């Protein structure tokens, strides 16, 4: 721990505390901080009033009532003790001013009493009101720092509240996952699902349709203050449809209602105000309740379409044989989604909602005759509709990946190369005070982590594009090892014992494919070709051969013939493949992709 702190200090990578002092008016600080608190507390109510919601008696249109029922089983001292031990010692304290390390140091005494409070809450359906008072910390996002709209309110709750929430959340997630109540299109805040899986799903859908000569449109939705505008009334009805009833539903109602919050900036604290909308951002239960709220959005039936969501980051994918067909499908599906958002009192930020058109050739649609409109009028077929159009873009960042209309990932690679070269300054300082082992550890943490993110999605791109990123990687390695600019590339990788970018792509593609397989030796023995573990999908174009939907099976079969990795556990498989790749030269590595 102290070594990490020292490295951050000498490499200037330690994040400084960013206090939103711009929101405080020095002439009247109390008035300004109360204004900030009132804005955050009422943002959901303000947006809800702007939506013309005619459906007063809300009933879920997609989600069917679950026959099973959720039961909150009581906890015990051992479970509470384990949760206390996993608390972060350096986490911020709530308004009770009780730090987590105090509770951790006295867990043997406190576990019994906390488990009693938790079980009492379960048996009465009442969440302790003292734990529903939160301290709001405004986190700057982007734009004008003097505008409160450019800050995200993060709720800092008492540590005791986090412990009870973890007990409830653990049981709730297990119930939802066991009964398959959450849509497979939702990748956020779920076990064994990640942002890379969501991006991979999007790319696979697009590549498969392009290979079939279809046109594809992806609409990337931007929801305004999504967590803050959740209707508690609607959320409780959705929870009831998911099987959370009686005393358990009463507990969630108690948790969500009668909440109060204040904003604290430096030495100024606002007055407490009640909160009537939203789930607390920064809470343990908040993310799970939010994905339950938008679960039926993921289950909407749209024409020739696929919905992919990671929390509130939603992408709508549409396909068709012609631009006219795909735009018609996209408009119909988008209208359905807009109706769902209005029914559920969620607001679409039209200015930040974009769409991309994908095609194999440079066949651009006629933007004068093909448009996507965010209809607010009742008659969608009205001539000269004045509703705003969705802006078309050639590239957009989705879950940290720059996706372009050609799926070349050129802009993403250029951004990665720029971020990688910024590490040169860090290693110029670090190389004078750290040995080779520490330097490699820091490189893996700061450098390879950047290069590896979603690499199985974009790493199969052409050699010419990838070369720019590998040059940036080598520049960092040469600086860290005191090597001259023209030092031989092969020796650079031998001395640093790290993988090239292309080798990282192969490693992550093979290990991802390995994790998707179930070890079934009897099925393999019945095959004529026992060395073929994965059946490669048939694609018409060489374009599709650059992506995981093809390379996953292709690379896995090739490497399994050499290393016999099929029977290995995931961790062992990754270690074996990594060691093998380190001994391959550039030509042999590229030949694996042929």
Coordinates of C-alpha atoms in Angstrom, one line a residue:
X1 CA 0.0 0.0 0.0
X2 CA 2.8 2.5 1.0
X3 CA 4.7 1.5 -2.2
X4 CA 1.7 2.4 -4.3
X5 CA 1.3 5.7 -2.6
X6 CA 5.0 6.5 -3.1
X7 CA 4.8 5.6 -6.8
X8 CA 1.8 7.9 -7.3
X9 CA 3.6 10.7 -5.6
X10 CA 6.8 10.5 -7.7
X11 CA 4.9 10.0 -11.0
X12 CA 2.3 12.7 -10.3
X13 CA -0.6 10.3 -10.8
X14 CA -2.3 10.8 -7.5
X15 CA -5.7 12.5 -8.0
X16 CA -6.2 15.7 -6.2
X17 CA -9.4 16.5 -4.4
X18 CA -11.7 18.4 -6.8
X19 CA -13.9 20.7 -4.6
X20 CA -16.8 22.3 -6.5
X21 CA -16.1 25.8 -5.0
X22 CA -17.5 27.4 -8.2
X23 CA -21.0 26.5 -7.0
X24 CA -20.6 28.7 -3.9
X25 CA -21.3 32.4 -4.1
X26 CA -18.9 34.1 -1.6
X27 CA -21.3 36.9 -1.0
X28 CA -24.2 34.6 0.0
X29 CA -22.8 31.1 0.4
X30 CA -25.8 29.7 2.4
X31 CA -28.3 30.8 -0.3
X32 CA -26.2 29.4 -3.1
X33 CA -25.6 26.0 -1.4
X34 CA -29.4 25.7 -0.7
X35 CA -30.0 26.5 -4.3
X36 CA -27.7 23.6 -5.3
X37 CA -29.4 21.2 -2.9
X38 CA -32.9 22.2 -4.1
X39 CA -31.9 21.7 -7.7
X40 CA -30.6 18.2 -7.1
X41 CA -33.6 17.2 -4.9
X42 CA -36.1 18.5 -7.4
X43 CA -34.5 17.6 -10.8
X44 CA -36.6 14.5 -11.1
X45 CA -39.8 16.4 -10.3
X46 CA -39.0 19.2 -12.8
X47 CA -38.3 16.8 -15.7
X48 CA -41.4 14.7 -14.8
X49 CA -43.6 17.8 -15.1
X50 CA -42.3 18.5 -18.6
X51 CA -43.5 15.1 -19.8
X52 CA -47.0 14.9 -21.0
X53 CA -47.8 11.6 -19.3
X54 CA -51.4 10.6 -20.1
X55 CA -51.1 7.2 -18.5
X56 CA -52.0 7.9 -14.9
X57 CA -52.9 4.3 -14.0
X58 CA -49.5 2.8 -15.0
X59 CA -49.4 -0.9 -15.7
X60 CA -46.3 -2.6 -17.1
X61 CA -46.9 -3.3 -20.8
X62 CA -44.1 -5.8 -21.3
X63 CA -43.2 -7.2 -17.9
X64 CA -45.4 -10.1 -16.8
X65 CA -46.2 -10.7 -13.2
X66 CA -43.8 -13.3 -11.7
X67 CA -45.4 -16.2 -9.9
X68 CA -42.5 -16.5 -7.5
X69 CA -42.0 -14.3 -4.4
X70 CA -39.0 -12.7 -3.0
X71 CA -38.2 -13.5 0.6
X72 CA -35.6 -11.7 2.7
X73 CA -34.0 -14.3 4.8
X74 CA -32.5 -13.1 8.1
X75 CA -28.8 -12.5 8.4
X76 CA -26.4 -13.5 11.1
X77 CA -23.2 -12.2 12.8
X78 CA -20.8 -14.1 10.5
X79 CA -22.4 -12.5 7.3
X80 CA -22.3 -9.1 8.8
X81 CA -18.8 -9.6 10.0
X82 CA -17.7 -10.6 6.4
X83 CA -19.4 -7.5 5.0
X84 CA -17.7 -5.2 7.5
X85 CA -14.3 -6.7 6.7
X86 CA -14.8 -5.8 3.0
X87 CA -15.6 -2.2 3.7
X88 CA -13.2 0.4 2.2
X89 CA -11.3 2.0 5.0
X90 CA -10.8 5.2 3.1
X91 CA -14.4 5.7 2.0
X92 CA -16.1 9.0 2.7
X93 CA -18.2 9.3 5.9
X94 CA -21.8 10.2 6.0
X95 CA -23.5 12.7 8.1
X96 CA -23.1 10.5 11.2
X97 CA -19.3 11.1 10.9
X98 CA -18.6 7.4 11.7
X99 CA -15.7 6.3 9.5
X100 CA -15.6 2.7 8.2
X101 CA -12.3 1.9 9.9
X102 CA -13.9 2.4 13.3
X103 CA -16.6 -0.2 12.5
X104 CA -14.0 -2.5 11.0
X105 CA -11.7 -2.3 14.1
X106 CA -14.7 -3.2 16.3
X107 CA -16.5 -5.6 14.1
X108 CA -16.5 -8.4 16.7
X109 CA -18.5 -6.2 19.0
X110 CA -20.7 -4.5 16.5
X111 CA -21.6 -7.4 14.2
X112 CA -24.1 -8.7 16.7
X113 CA -25.9 -5.4 17.1
X114 CA -25.9 -4.6 13.4
X115 CA -27.4 -8.0 12.5
X116 CA -30.1 -7.4 15.1
X117 CA -31.0 -4.0 13.5
X118 CA -30.9 -5.6 10.0
X119 CA -33.2 -8.5 11.0
X120 CA -35.6 -6.1 12.8
X121 CA -35.8 -4.0 9.6
X122 CA -36.6 -7.2 7.6
X123 CA -39.3 -8.3 10.1
X124 CA -41.1 -4.9 10.3
X125 CA -40.6 -3.7 6.7
X126 CA -39.1 -0.5 8.0
X127 CA -35.8 1.0 6.9
X128 CA -34.2 3.0 9.8
X129 CA -35.1 6.7 9.1
X130 CA -31.8 7.9 10.6
X131 CA -30.0 6.0 7.7
X132 CA -32.1 7.7 5.0
X133 CA -30.4 11.1 5.4
X134 CA -27.7 11.6 2.9
X135 CA -24.9 14.0 2.2
X136 CA -24.6 15.0 -1.4
X137 CA -21.2 15.5 -3.0
X138 CA -21.4 17.3 -6.5
X139 CA -19.0 15.6 -8.9
X140 CA -18.0 17.7 -11.9
X141 CA -18.7 16.1 -15.3
X142 CA -17.9 18.6 -18.1
X143 CA -18.8 22.0 -19.4
X144 CA -19.2 25.3 -17.4
X145 CA -18.1 24.7 -13.8
X146 CA -20.4 27.4 -12.6
X147 CA -23.5 25.6 -13.9
X148 CA -25.0 23.1 -11.4
X149 CA -26.4 21.1 -14.3
X150 CA -22.9 20.0 -15.1
X151 CA -22.4 18.2 -11.8
X152 CA -23.5 14.7 -10.8
X153 CA -24.9 14.3 -7.3
X154 CA -23.4 11.4 -5.4
X155 CA -25.1 10.4 -2.2
X156 CA -22.7 9.7 0.7
X157 CA -24.7 7.5 3.1
X158 CA -23.9 6.3 6.6
X159 CA -21.7 3.3 6.7
X160 CA -24.3 1.3 8.7
X161 CA -26.8 2.0 5.8
X162 CA -24.3 0.5 3.3
X163 CA -24.0 -2.7 5.4
X164 CA -27.8 -3.2 5.5
X165 CA -28.1 -2.3 1.8
X166 CA -25.5 -4.9 0.9
X167 CA -27.4 -7.6 2.8
X168 CA -30.6 -6.7 0.9
X169 CA -28.9 -6.3 -2.4
X170 CA -27.1 -9.6 -2.2
X171 CA -30.5 -11.4 -1.7
X172 CA -32.3 -9.3 -4.4
X173 CA -29.7 -10.0 -7.1
X174 CA -29.7 -13.7 -6.3
X175 CA -33.5 -13.8 -6.6
X176 CA -33.5 -11.9 -9.9
X177 CA -30.8 -13.9 -11.5
X178 CA -32.0 -17.3 -10.2
X179 CA -35.5 -16.7 -11.7
X180 CA -34.1 -15.2 -14.9
X181 CA -36.1 -12.0 -14.4
X182 CA -33.5 -9.6 -15.8
X183 CA -33.3 -9.2 -19.6
X184 CA -30.2 -10.7 -21.3
X185 CA -29.9 -7.3 -23.1
X186 CA -29.0 -5.6 -19.8
X187 CA -25.2 -5.8 -19.1
X188 CA -24.9 -3.3 -16.2
X189 CA -24.2 -4.2 -12.6
X190 CA -24.5 -7.9 -13.2
X191 CA -22.2 -10.8 -12.4
X192 CA -20.2 -12.1 -15.4
X193 CA -21.4 -9.2 -17.6
X194 CA -19.3 -6.1 -18.4
X195 CA -19.0 -3.2 -20.7
X196 CA -16.8 -5.2 -23.0
X197 CA -19.6 -7.8 -23.4
X198 CA -22.1 -5.0 -24.3
X199 CA -19.7 -3.5 -26.9
X200 CA -19.0 -7.0 -28.3
X201 CA -22.8 -7.7 -28.6
X202 CA -23.2 -4.4 -30.6
X203 CA -20.3 -5.1 -32.9
X204 CA -21.3 -8.8 -33.6
X205 CA -24.9 -7.7 -34.5
X206 CA -23.6 -5.1 -36.9
X207 CA -20.9 -7.2 -38.5
X208 CA -23.3 -10.2 -39.0
X209 CA -25.8 -7.9 -40.8
X210 CA -23.2 -6.2 -42.9
X211 CA -21.9 -9.5 -44.0
X212 CA -25.4 -10.5 -45.1
X213 CA -25.6 -7.3 -47.2
X214 CA -27.9 -5.5 -44.8
X215 CA -27.8 -1.9 -43.9
X216 CA -27.6 -1.1 -40.2
X217 CA -28.4 1.8 -38.0
X218 CA -27.4 2.2 -34.3
X219 CA -29.2 4.9 -32.2
X220 CA -27.3 5.8 -29.0
X221 CA -29.8 7.2 -26.4
X222 CA -28.9 9.8 -23.8
X223 CA -31.2 9.9 -20.9
X224 CA -31.3 13.1 -18.9
X225 CA -30.6 12.5 -15.2
X226 CA -31.7 8.9 -15.5
X227 CA -31.1 7.8 -11.9
X228 CA -32.5 11.1 -10.4
X229 CA -35.8 10.9 -12.4
X230 CA -36.9 7.4 -11.5
X231 CA -40.5 7.5 -10.4
X232 CA -40.8 5.8 -7.0
X233 CA -44.4 4.9 -7.5
X234 CA -43.7 3.2 -10.8
X235 CA -40.6 1.5 -9.4
X236 CA -42.6 -0.1 -6.6
X237 CA -45.2 -1.4 -9.1
X238 CA -42.4 -2.9 -11.2
X239 CA -40.9 -4.5 -8.1
X240 CA -44.3 -6.0 -7.3
X241 CA -44.5 -7.5 -10.8
X242 CA -41.1 -9.0 -10.2
X243 CA -42.4 -10.9 -7.2
X244 CA -41.4 -8.5 -4.4
X245 CA -44.6 -8.3 -2.4
X246 CA -46.1 -7.8 1.1
X247 CA -43.5 -7.1 3.8
X248 CA -40.6 -7.1 1.4
X249 CA -42.2 -4.5 -0.8
X250 CA -43.0 -2.5 2.3
X251 CA -39.3 -2.4 3.1
X252 CA -38.4 -1.1 -0.3
X253 CA -41.1 1.5 -0.1
X254 CA -39.7 2.5 3.3
X255 CA -36.2 2.6 1.9
X256 CA -37.2 4.8 -1.1
X257 CA -39.6 7.3 0.6
X258 CA -39.1 9.9 3.3
X259 CA -35.5 10.4 2.3
X260 CA -33.8 13.7 3.0
X261 CA -30.5 15.2 1.7
X262 CA -28.2 18.1 2.2
X263 CA -25.2 19.4 0.2
X264 CA -21.9 20.0 1.8
X265 CA -19.1 21.9 0.1
X266 CA -16.1 22.8 2.2
X267 CA -17.4 24.2 5.5
X268 CA -20.9 25.1 4.2
X269 CA -23.8 22.7 4.7
X270 CA -27.3 23.3 3.2
X271 CA -30.6 22.7 4.9
X272 CA -32.2 19.3 4.6
X273 CA -34.8 18.9 1.9
X274 CA -37.0 15.9 1.1
X275 CA -36.5 13.8 -2.1
X276 CA -39.5 12.5 -4.0
X277 CA -37.9 11.1 -7.1
X278 CA -34.9 8.9 -8.0
X279 CA -32.7 6.2 -6.5
X280 CA -29.7 7.4 -4.5
X281 CA -26.6 7.6 -6.6
X282 CA -23.7 6.2 -4.7
X283 CA -25.9 3.8 -2.8
X284 CA -25.6 0.0 -2.9
X285 CA -29.2 -0.7 -3.8
X286 CA -29.5 2.1 -6.3
X287 CA -28.0 0.4 -9.4
X288 CA -30.0 -2.8 -8.9
X289 CA -33.2 -0.9 -8.5
X290 CA -32.5 1.1 -11.6
X291 CA -31.9 -1.9 -13.8
X292 CA -35.2 -3.4 -12.4
X293 CA -36.9 -0.1 -13.4
X294 CA -35.7 -0.2 -17.1
X295 CA -35.8 -4.0 -17.4
X296 CA -38.9 -4.0 -19.6
X297 CA -37.3 -1.4 -21.9
X298 CA -34.8 -4.2 -22.8
X299 CA -37.7 -6.5 -23.6
X300 CA -39.6 -4.3 -26.0
X301 CA -40.3 -6.0 -29.4
X302 CA -38.9 -3.8 -32.2
X303 CA -38.8 -4.6 -35.9
X304 CA -35.5 -6.2 -37.1
X305 CA -33.8 -4.8 -34.0
X306 CA -31.7 -5.4 -31.0
X307 CA -31.5 -3.5 -27.7
X308 CA -28.3 -3.3 -25.7
X309 CA -28.1 -1.5 -22.4
X310 CA -25.5 -1.0 -19.7
X311 CA -27.5 0.7 -16.9
X312 CA -28.9 3.8 -18.7
X313 CA -26.4 3.7 -21.7
X314 CA -28.8 2.3 -24.3
X315 CA -28.1 1.4 -28.0
X316 CA -30.9 0.5 -30.4
X317 CA -29.7 -1.5 -33.4
X318 CA -31.8 -1.8 -36.6
X319 CA -31.2 -3.7 -39.9
X320 CA -32.8 -3.8 -43.3
X321 CA -32.1 -4.7 -46.9
X322 CA -32.2 -1.0 -48.1
X323 CA -31.8 2.4 -46.5
X324 CA -35.6 3.0 -46.8
X325 CA -36.4 -0.2 -45.0
X326 CA -33.8 0.3 -42.2
X327 CA -34.9 3.9 -41.6
X328 CA -38.5 2.8 -41.5
X329 CA -37.7 0.1 -38.9
X330 CA -35.6 2.5 -36.9
X331 CA -38.3 5.2 -36.8
X332 CA -40.9 2.7 -35.8
X333 CA -38.7 1.2 -33.1
X334 CA -37.6 4.6 -31.9
X335 CA -41.2 5.8 -31.6
X336 CA -42.0 2.7 -29.4
X337 CA -39.0 3.5 -27.2
X338 CA -40.1 7.1 -26.9
X339 CA -43.6 6.1 -25.8
X340 CA -42.0 3.8 -23.2
X341 CA -39.8 6.6 -21.9
X342 CA -42.9 8.9 -21.6
X343 CA -44.9 6.3 -19.8
X344 CA -42.0 5.7 -17.3
X345 CA -41.3 9.4 -16.8
X346 CA -37.8 9.3 -18.2
X347 CA -36.5 12.1 -20.4
X348 CA -34.5 11.7 -23.6
X349 CA -31.8 14.3 -24.2
X350 CA -32.4 14.7 -27.9
X351 CA -29.4 17.0 -28.4
X352 CA -27.0 14.3 -27.2
X353 CA -28.8 11.4 -28.8
X354 CA -27.0 10.4 -32.0
X355 CA -27.2 7.7 -34.6
X356 CA -24.7 6.0 -37.0
X357 CA -25.3 4.3 -40.3
X358 CA -23.2 1.2 -41.2
X359 CA -22.6 -0.2 -44.6
X360 CA -19.8 -2.3 -46.2
X361 CA -19.3 0.2 -49.1
X362 CA -19.4 3.9 -49.0
X363 CA -23.1 4.0 -49.5
X364 CA -24.3 7.0 -47.6
X365 CA -28.0 7.5 -47.2
X366 CA -29.7 10.6 -48.5
X367 CA -30.1 12.7 -45.3
X368 CA -32.7 14.9 -46.9
X369 CA -35.1 12.0 -47.5
X370 CA -34.0 9.7 -44.7
X371 CA -34.3 11.2 -41.2
X372 CA -34.9 10.0 -37.7
X373 CA -37.3 12.2 -35.7
X374 CA -37.9 12.4 -32.0
X375 CA -41.7 12.8 -32.2
X376 CA -43.4 14.7 -29.5
X377 CA -46.6 15.4 -31.5
X378 CA -49.5 12.9 -31.4
X379 CA -49.7 12.5 -35.2
X380 CA -46.4 11.0 -36.4
X381 CA -47.5 11.1 -40.0
X382 CA -48.2 14.8 -39.9
X383 CA -46.7 16.7 -42.9
X384 CA -43.9 19.0 -42.1
X385 CA -43.6 17.8 -38.5
X386 CA -41.7 20.3 -36.4
X387 CA -40.4 17.7 -33.9
X388 CA -36.6 17.7 -33.7
X389 CA -34.4 15.4 -35.8
X390 CA -31.8 13.1 -34.2
X391 CA -28.3 14.1 -35.3
X392 CA -26.3 11.7 -37.5
X393 CA -22.6 11.2 -36.7
X394 CA -19.8 9.3 -38.2
X395 CA -18.3 8.2 -34.9
X396 CA -19.4 8.1 -31.2
X397 CA -17.9 7.0 -27.9
X398 CA -20.0 4.1 -26.4
X399 CA -18.8 2.7 -23.1
X400 CA -15.3 3.9 -23.6
X401 CA -14.9 2.7 -27.3
X402 CA -14.9 5.0 -30.3
X403 CA -17.2 3.4 -32.8
X404 CA -17.1 4.7 -36.4
X405 CA -19.3 4.1 -39.4
X406 CA -16.7 1.9 -41.1
X407 CA -15.9 -0.2 -38.0
X408 CA -12.2 0.5 -38.6
X409 CA -11.6 1.8 -35.1
X410 CA -9.2 4.3 -36.5
X411 CA -10.3 7.1 -34.1
X412 CA -10.2 4.8 -31.1
X413 CA -6.7 3.7 -31.9
X414 CA -5.5 7.3 -32.3
X415 CA -7.0 8.1 -28.9
X416 CA -5.3 5.1 -27.4
X417 CA -2.0 6.0 -28.9
X418 CA -2.3 9.5 -27.5
X419 CA -3.1 8.2 -24.0
X420 CA -0.3 5.7 -24.2
X421 CA 2.3 8.4 -25.1
X422 CA 1.3 10.5 -22.1
X423 CA 2.7 7.7 -19.9
X424 CA 6.2 8.5 -21.2
X425 CA 6.6 11.3 -18.7
X426 CA 5.6 9.0 -15.8
X427 CA 8.2 6.4 -16.7
X428 CA 10.9 9.0 -17.2
X429 CA 10.5 9.8 -13.5
X430 CA 9.9 6.3 -12.3
X431 CA 12.9 4.6 -14.0
X432 CA 15.3 6.5 -11.8
X433 CA 13.9 5.2 -8.5
X434 CA 12.3 1.8 -9.3
X435 CA 13.7 -1.6 -10.3
X436 CA 12.6 -3.5 -13.4
X437 CA 10.0 -5.5 -11.5
X438 CA 8.2 -2.4 -10.2
X439 CA 8.4 -0.7 -13.5
X440 CA 6.7 -3.7 -15.2
X441 CA 4.0 -3.8 -12.5
X442 CA 3.3 -0.1 -13.1
X443 CA 3.3 -0.6 -16.8
X444 CA 0.8 -3.5 -16.5
X445 CA -1.4 -1.3 -14.3
X446 CA -1.2 2.0 -16.3
X447 CA -0.3 0.9 -19.8
X448 CA -1.5 -2.6 -20.6
X449 CA -4.8 -2.0 -18.8
X450 CA -5.5 0.8 -21.3
X451 CA -4.5 -1.3 -24.3
X452 CA -6.4 -4.4 -23.2
X453 CA -9.8 -2.7 -22.7
X454 CA -12.3 -4.3 -25.2
X455 CA -9.3 -5.3 -27.3
X456 CA -11.0 -8.4 -28.5
X457 CA -13.5 -6.1 -30.2
X458 CA -11.1 -3.7 -32.0
X459 CA -7.8 -5.5 -32.0
X460 CA -8.4 -7.4 -35.2
X461 CA -8.1 -4.2 -37.3
X462 CA -5.5 -3.8 -40.1
X463 CA -1.8 -3.9 -39.5
X464 CA -1.3 -0.3 -40.8
X465 CA -3.8 1.1 -38.2
X466 CA -2.4 -1.0 -35.3
X467 CA 1.2 0.0 -36.1
X468 CA 0.6 3.6 -34.7
X469 CA -0.5 2.1 -31.3
X470 CA 2.4 -0.4 -31.2
X471 CA 4.9 2.5 -31.8
X472 CA 3.4 4.4 -28.9
X473 CA 3.7 1.2 -26.7
X474 CA 7.3 0.7 -27.7
X475 CA 8.1 4.4 -27.0
X476 CA 6.9 3.9 -23.4
X477 CA 8.9 0.6 -23.0
X478 CA 12.1 2.2 -24.4
X479 CA 11.9 5.1 -22.1
X480 CA 11.3 2.9 -19.0
X481 CA 14.3 0.7 -19.9
X482 CA 16.7 3.6 -20.8
X483 CA 16.9 2.3 -24.4
X484 CA 17.6 4.6 -27.4
X485 CA 14.9 5.6 -29.9
X486 CA 16.2 3.2 -32.7
X487 CA 16.7 0.2 -30.5
X488 CA 15.6 -3.1 -32.2
X489 CA 12.0 -3.8 -31.6
X490 CA 12.5 -7.5 -30.9
X491 CA 14.9 -6.8 -28.1
X492 CA 12.6 -4.2 -26.6
X493 CA 9.9 -6.9 -26.1
X494 CA 12.4 -9.5 -24.9
X495 CA 13.8 -7.2 -22.2
X496 CA 10.4 -6.0 -21.0
X497 CA 8.8 -9.4 -21.2
X498 CA 5.4 -7.9 -22.3
X499 CA 3.2 -8.7 -25.2
X500 CA 2.7 -6.6 -28.3
X501 CA -0.7 -5.0 -29.0
X502 CA -1.5 -7.7 -31.5
X503 CA -0.5 -10.4 -29.1
X504 CA -2.7 -8.9 -26.4
X505 CA -5.6 -9.1 -28.9
X506 CA -4.9 -12.8 -29.5
X507 CA -4.6 -13.5 -25.8
X508 CA -7.8 -11.8 -24.8
X509 CA -9.7 -13.2 -27.8
X510 CA -8.7 -16.8 -27.0
X511 CA -9.3 -16.4 -23.2
X512 CA -12.7 -14.9 -23.9
X513 CA -13.6 -17.7 -26.2
X514 CA -12.3 -20.2 -23.6
X515 CA -14.6 -18.7 -21.0
X516 CA -17.6 -19.1 -23.3
X517 CA -17.0 -22.8 -23.7
X518 CA -18.2 -25.7 -21.5
X519 CA -15.8 -28.5 -21.1
X520 CA -17.4 -31.5 -22.7
X521 CA -14.7 -34.1 -23.7
X522 CA -17.2 -36.8 -24.7
X523 CA -18.7 -34.6 -27.4
X524 CA -15.2 -33.8 -28.8
X525 CA -14.3 -37.5 -28.9
X526 CA -17.2 -38.3 -31.1
X527 CA -16.0 -35.9 -33.8
X528 CA -13.9 -36.8 -36.7
X529 CA -11.7 -33.8 -36.2
X530 CA -11.0 -33.8 -32.5
X531 CA -8.7 -30.8 -32.8
X532 CA -11.7 -28.6 -33.8
X533 CA -13.3 -27.4 -30.6
X534 CA -15.3 -24.4 -32.0
X535 CA -17.3 -24.6 -35.1
X536 CA -16.3 -21.5 -37.1
X537 CA -19.3 -19.5 -38.4
X538 CA -19.6 -19.0 -42.1
X539 CA -19.0 -15.4 -43.3
X540 CA -19.1 -14.1 -46.8
X541 CA -16.7 -11.2 -46.5
X542 CA -13.1 -10.8 -45.4
X543 CA -14.4 -7.8 -43.5
X544 CA -16.2 -10.0 -41.0
X545 CA -13.1 -12.2 -40.5
X546 CA -11.4 -9.3 -38.6
X547 CA -13.9 -9.5 -35.7
X548 CA -14.4 -11.7 -32.7
X549 CA -17.5 -13.5 -34.1
X550 CA -15.0 -15.2 -36.5
X551 CA -11.6 -14.9 -35.0
X552 CA -12.7 -16.2 -31.6
X553 CA -13.3 -19.7 -32.9
X554 CA -10.5 -19.5 -35.5
X555 CA -7.7 -18.5 -33.1
X556 CA -8.9 -20.8 -30.4
X557 CA -8.8 -23.9 -32.7
X558 CA -5.3 -23.0 -33.9
X559 CA -3.8 -22.4 -30.5
X560 CA -5.6 -25.4 -28.9
X561 CA -3.9 -27.7 -31.5
X562 CA -0.5 -26.5 -30.2
X563 CA -1.2 -26.0 -26.5
X564 CA -4.2 -28.3 -25.7
X565 CA -5.9 -25.6 -23.6
X566 CA -9.4 -26.9 -23.8
X567 CA -9.3 -28.7 -20.5
X568 CA -7.6 -26.0 -18.6
X569 CA -9.3 -23.6 -16.1
X570 CA -9.5 -20.0 -17.2
X571 CA -6.6 -18.6 -15.2
X572 CA -4.3 -21.4 -16.2
X573 CA -5.3 -21.1 -19.9
X574 CA -4.5 -17.3 -19.8
X575 CA -1.1 -18.0 -18.3
X576 CA -0.2 -20.7 -20.8
X577 CA -1.2 -18.7 -23.8
X578 CA 0.6 -15.6 -22.6
X579 CA 3.8 -17.5 -22.1
X580 CA 3.5 -19.0 -25.6
X581 CA 2.8 -15.7 -27.3
X582 CA 5.9 -14.1 -25.7
X583 CA 8.1 -16.4 -27.8
X584 CA 6.4 -15.6 -31.1
X585 CA 7.9 -13.2 -33.6
X586 CA 6.0 -10.5 -35.5
X587 CA 5.4 -12.7 -38.6
X588 CA 4.3 -15.7 -36.7
X589 CA 1.9 -13.6 -34.7
X590 CA 0.3 -12.1 -37.8
X591 CA 0.1 -15.5 -39.5
X592 CA -2.3 -16.6 -36.7
X593 CA -4.9 -14.2 -38.0
X594 CA -4.7 -15.4 -41.6

